[in-house]
Coordinates of C-alpha atoms in Angstrom, one line a residue:
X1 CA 96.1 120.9 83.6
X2 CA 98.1 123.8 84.2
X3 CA 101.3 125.5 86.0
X4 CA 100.1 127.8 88.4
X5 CA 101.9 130.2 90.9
X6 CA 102.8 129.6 95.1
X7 CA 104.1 130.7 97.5
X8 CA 107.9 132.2 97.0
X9 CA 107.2 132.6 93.4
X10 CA 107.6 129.0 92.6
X11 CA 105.8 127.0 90.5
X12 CA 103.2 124.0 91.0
X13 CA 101.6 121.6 88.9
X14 CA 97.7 121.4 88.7
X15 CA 94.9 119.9 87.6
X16 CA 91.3 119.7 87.7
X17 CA 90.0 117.6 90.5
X18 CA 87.6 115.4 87.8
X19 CA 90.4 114.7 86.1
X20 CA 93.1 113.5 89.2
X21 CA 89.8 111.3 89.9
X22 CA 88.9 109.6 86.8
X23 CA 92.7 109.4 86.0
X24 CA 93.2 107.3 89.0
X25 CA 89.9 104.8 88.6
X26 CA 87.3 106.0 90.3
X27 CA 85.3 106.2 87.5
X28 CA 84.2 108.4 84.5
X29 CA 83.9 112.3 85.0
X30 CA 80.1 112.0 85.2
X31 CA 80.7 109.1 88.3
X32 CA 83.6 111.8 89.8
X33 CA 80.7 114.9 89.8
X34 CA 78.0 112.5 91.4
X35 CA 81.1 111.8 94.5
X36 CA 82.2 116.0 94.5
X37 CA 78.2 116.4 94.4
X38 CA 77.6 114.2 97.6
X39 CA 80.4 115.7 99.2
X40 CA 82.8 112.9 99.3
X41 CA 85.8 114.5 98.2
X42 CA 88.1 116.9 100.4
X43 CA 90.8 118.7 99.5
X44 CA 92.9 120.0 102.5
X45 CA 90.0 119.2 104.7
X46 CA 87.6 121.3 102.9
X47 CA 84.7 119.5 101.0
X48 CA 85.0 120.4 97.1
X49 CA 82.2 120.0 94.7
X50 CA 83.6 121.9 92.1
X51 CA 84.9 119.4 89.4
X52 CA 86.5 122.4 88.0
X53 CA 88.5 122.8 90.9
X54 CA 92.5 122.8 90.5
X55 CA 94.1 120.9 92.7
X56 CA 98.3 120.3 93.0
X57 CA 98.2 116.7 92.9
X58 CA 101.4 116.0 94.1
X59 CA 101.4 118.5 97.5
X60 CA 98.2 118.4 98.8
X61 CA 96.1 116.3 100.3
X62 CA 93.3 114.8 98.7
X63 CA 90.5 112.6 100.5
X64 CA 87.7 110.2 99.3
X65 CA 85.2 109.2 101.8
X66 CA 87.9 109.9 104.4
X67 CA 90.4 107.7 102.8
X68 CA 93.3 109.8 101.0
X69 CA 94.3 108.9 97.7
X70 CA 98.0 109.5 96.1
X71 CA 98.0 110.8 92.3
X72 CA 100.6 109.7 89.9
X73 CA 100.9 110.9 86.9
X74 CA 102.7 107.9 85.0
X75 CA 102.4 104.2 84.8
X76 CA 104.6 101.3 83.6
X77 CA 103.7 97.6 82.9
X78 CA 105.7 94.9 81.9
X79 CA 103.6 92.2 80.1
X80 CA 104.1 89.1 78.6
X81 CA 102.4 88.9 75.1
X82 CA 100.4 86.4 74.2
X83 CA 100.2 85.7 70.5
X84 CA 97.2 86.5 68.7
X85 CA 97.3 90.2 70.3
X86 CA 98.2 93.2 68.7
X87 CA 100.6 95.8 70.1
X88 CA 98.2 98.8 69.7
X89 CA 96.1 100.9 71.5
X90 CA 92.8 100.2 69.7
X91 CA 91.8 98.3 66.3
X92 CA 88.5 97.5 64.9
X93 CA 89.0 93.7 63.9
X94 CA 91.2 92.6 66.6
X95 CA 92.1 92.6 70.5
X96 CA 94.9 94.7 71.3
X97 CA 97.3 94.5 74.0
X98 CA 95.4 97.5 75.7
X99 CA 92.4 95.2 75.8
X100 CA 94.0 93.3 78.3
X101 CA 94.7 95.6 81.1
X102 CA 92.2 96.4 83.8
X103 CA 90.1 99.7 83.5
X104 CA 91.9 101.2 86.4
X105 CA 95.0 100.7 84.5
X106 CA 93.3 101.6 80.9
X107 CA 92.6 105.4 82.6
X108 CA 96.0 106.2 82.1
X109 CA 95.5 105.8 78.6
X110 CA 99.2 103.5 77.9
X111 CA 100.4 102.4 75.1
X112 CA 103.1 99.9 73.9
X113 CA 106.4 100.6 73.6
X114 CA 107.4 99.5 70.1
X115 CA 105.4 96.6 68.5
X116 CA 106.0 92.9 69.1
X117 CA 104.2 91.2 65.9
X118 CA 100.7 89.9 66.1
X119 CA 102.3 86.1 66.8
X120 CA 105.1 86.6 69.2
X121 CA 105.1 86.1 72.2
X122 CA 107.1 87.8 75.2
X123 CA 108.0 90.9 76.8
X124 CA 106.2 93.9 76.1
X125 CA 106.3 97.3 78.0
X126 CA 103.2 99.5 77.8
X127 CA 103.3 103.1 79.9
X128 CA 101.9 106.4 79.4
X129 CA 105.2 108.0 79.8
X130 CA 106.3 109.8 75.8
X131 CA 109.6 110.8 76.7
X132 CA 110.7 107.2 78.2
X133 CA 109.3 105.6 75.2
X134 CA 110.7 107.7 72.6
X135 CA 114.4 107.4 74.5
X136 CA 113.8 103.7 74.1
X137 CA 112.3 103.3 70.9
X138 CA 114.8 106.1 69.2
X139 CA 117.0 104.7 66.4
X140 CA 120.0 106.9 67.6
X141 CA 120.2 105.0 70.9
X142 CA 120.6 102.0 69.2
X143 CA 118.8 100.2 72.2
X144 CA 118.8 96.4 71.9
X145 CA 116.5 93.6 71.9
X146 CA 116.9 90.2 72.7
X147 CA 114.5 87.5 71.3
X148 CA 114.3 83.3 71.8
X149 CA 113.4 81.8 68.6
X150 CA 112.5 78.3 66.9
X151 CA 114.0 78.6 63.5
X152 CA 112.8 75.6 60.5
X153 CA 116.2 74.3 59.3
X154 CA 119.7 74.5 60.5
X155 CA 121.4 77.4 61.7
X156 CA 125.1 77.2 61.5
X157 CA 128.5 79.6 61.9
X158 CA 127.6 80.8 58.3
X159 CA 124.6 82.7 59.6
X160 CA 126.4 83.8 62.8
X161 CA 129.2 85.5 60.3
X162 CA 125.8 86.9 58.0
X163 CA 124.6 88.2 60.8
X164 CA 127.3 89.8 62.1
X165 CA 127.7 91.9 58.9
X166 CA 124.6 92.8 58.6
X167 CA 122.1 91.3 56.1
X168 CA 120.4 92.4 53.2
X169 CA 116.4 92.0 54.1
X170 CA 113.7 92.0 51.3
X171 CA 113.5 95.3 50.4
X172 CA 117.0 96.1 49.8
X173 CA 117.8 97.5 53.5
X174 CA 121.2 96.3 55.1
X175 CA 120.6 95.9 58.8
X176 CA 123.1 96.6 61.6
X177 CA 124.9 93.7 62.9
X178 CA 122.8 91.2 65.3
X179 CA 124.5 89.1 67.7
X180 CA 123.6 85.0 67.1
X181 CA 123.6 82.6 69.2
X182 CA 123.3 78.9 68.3
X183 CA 121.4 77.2 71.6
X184 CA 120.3 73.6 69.6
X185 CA 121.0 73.3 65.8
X186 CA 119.4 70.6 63.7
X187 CA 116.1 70.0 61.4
X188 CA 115.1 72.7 63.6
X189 CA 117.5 75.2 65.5
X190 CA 116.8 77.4 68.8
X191 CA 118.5 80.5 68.9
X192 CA 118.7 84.1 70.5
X193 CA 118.8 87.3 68.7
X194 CA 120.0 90.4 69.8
X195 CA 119.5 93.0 67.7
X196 CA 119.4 97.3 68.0
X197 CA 116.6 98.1 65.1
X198 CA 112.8 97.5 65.3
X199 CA 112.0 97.2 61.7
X200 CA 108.5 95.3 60.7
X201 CA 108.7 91.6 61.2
X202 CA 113.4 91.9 61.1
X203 CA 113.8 89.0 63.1
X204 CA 111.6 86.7 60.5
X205 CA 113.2 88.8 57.6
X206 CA 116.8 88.6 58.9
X207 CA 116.5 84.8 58.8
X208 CA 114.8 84.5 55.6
X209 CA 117.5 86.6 54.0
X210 CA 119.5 83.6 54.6
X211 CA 117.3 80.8 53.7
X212 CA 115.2 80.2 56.6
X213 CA 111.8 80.7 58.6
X214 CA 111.1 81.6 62.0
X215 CA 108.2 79.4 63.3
X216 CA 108.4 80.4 67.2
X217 CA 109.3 83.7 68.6
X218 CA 109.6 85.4 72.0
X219 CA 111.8 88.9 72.7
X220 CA 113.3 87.9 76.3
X221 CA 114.4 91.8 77.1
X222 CA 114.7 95.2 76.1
X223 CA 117.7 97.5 77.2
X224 CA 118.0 96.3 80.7
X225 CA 114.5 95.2 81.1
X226 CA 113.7 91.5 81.1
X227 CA 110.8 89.3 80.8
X228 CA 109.6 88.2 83.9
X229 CA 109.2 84.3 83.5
X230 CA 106.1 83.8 86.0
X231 CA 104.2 86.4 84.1
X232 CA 101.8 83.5 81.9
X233 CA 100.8 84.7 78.5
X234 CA 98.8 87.7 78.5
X235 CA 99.8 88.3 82.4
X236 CA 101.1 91.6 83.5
X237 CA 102.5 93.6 86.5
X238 CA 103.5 97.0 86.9
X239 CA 107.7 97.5 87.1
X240 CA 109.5 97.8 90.4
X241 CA 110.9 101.5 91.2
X242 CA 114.3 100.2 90.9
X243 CA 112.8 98.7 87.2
X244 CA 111.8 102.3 86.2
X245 CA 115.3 103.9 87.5
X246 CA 117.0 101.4 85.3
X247 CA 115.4 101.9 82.0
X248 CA 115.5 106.2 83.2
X249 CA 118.9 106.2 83.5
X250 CA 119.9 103.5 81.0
X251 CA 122.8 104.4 78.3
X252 CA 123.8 101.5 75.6

């Protein structure tokens, strides 16, 4: 890929032809030379059978067998975690979320945003877009997260107050306050957490801190995203335009 000069000395942005194809599916580079060899690809009407050739993906008009195909560069996913997955792009013991998506959508080459543990459940966004995920996973922007959770033993005001001030986890770290909230207390307690860190396994080590265990978990949202409850376990969909906007333009 490359910026290269037009007309009224502004600039576009190309890309090699193989790589606008195999980005978008239609197979690997040595299945896109085999179509530009047979002539199945036009650009601008005119057959091109160089996979070298650069192409702007976004202004011109690109063909396949006479049907024309739209490029985009990014993609975003919304999926619902099952547990037993890992929120990575590849590992050699076990199957990562990556594993799930379909090959047209693994030609992006996405990755999660943030890490939901190996058991929880819920809402998990995967893209291929760096600067969205670093505005959402950066510790300045203090973006929160909201997460359901079956707690072992009774949660009372006392660990509302706890967590409010922040507690002290294993390792000596003070977190930032989390907001609480009590949804069933008794020999075991449902809850929601919302909190604005991402540290490995915090919601299980916020509530041992005080005495308990987490045997359930599911994050519900993140920033102004939320889990879309038809999704099953392990489902996903790409986000809505007006999905996208919201987490671009989102401010805590």
């Amino acid at each position: 890929m490359e910026w290269a000069p037009a007309h009224m000395n502004k600039w576009r942005y190309t890309m090699r032809i193989d790589k606008v194809l195999s980005n978008l599916g239609y197979g690997s580079r040595k299945d896109v030379k085999k179509l530009l060899k047979d002539g199945a690809v036009k650009v601008n009407n005119e057959i091109v059978k160089d996979a070298k050739h650069h192409v702007d993906p976004e202004n011109d008009s690109i063909t396949l067998n006479g049907e024309e195909i739209h490029y985009r560069e990014f993609i975003y996913l919304m999926m619902n975690k099952p547990p037993g997955v890992i929120s990575a792009t590849e590992d050699n013991l076990d199957e990562t979320v990556i594993d799930l998506l379909e090959i047209e959508d693994q030609v992006f080459e996405p990755f999660p945003v943030g890490r939901l543990d190996k058991d929880t459940e819920g809402l998990l966004l995967i893209t291929n877009d760096g600067r969205l995920s670093h505005k959402l996973l950066s510790p300045k922007k203090h973006v929160p997260k909201t997460y359901f959770a079956v707690i072992e033993g009774e949660v009372t005001e006392d660990d509302i107050e706890a967590f409010k001030e922040g507690v002290t986890l294993d390792d000596g770290y003070e977190t930032k306050p989390g907001d609480l909230v009590i949804l069933k207390s008794g020999l075991t307690s449902d809850i929601e957490l919302t909190i604005t860190e991402g540290k490995f396994h915090q919601v299980k080590r916020m509530f041992e801190a005080v005495g308990k265990r987490v045997i359930y978990l599911k994050r519900l949202s993140m920033g102004p995203l939320k889990l879309d409850e038809t999704l099953e376990l392990g489902e996903y969909r790409e986000l809505t335009d007006e999905e996208v906007e919201m987490l671009q333009t989102y401010e805590v």
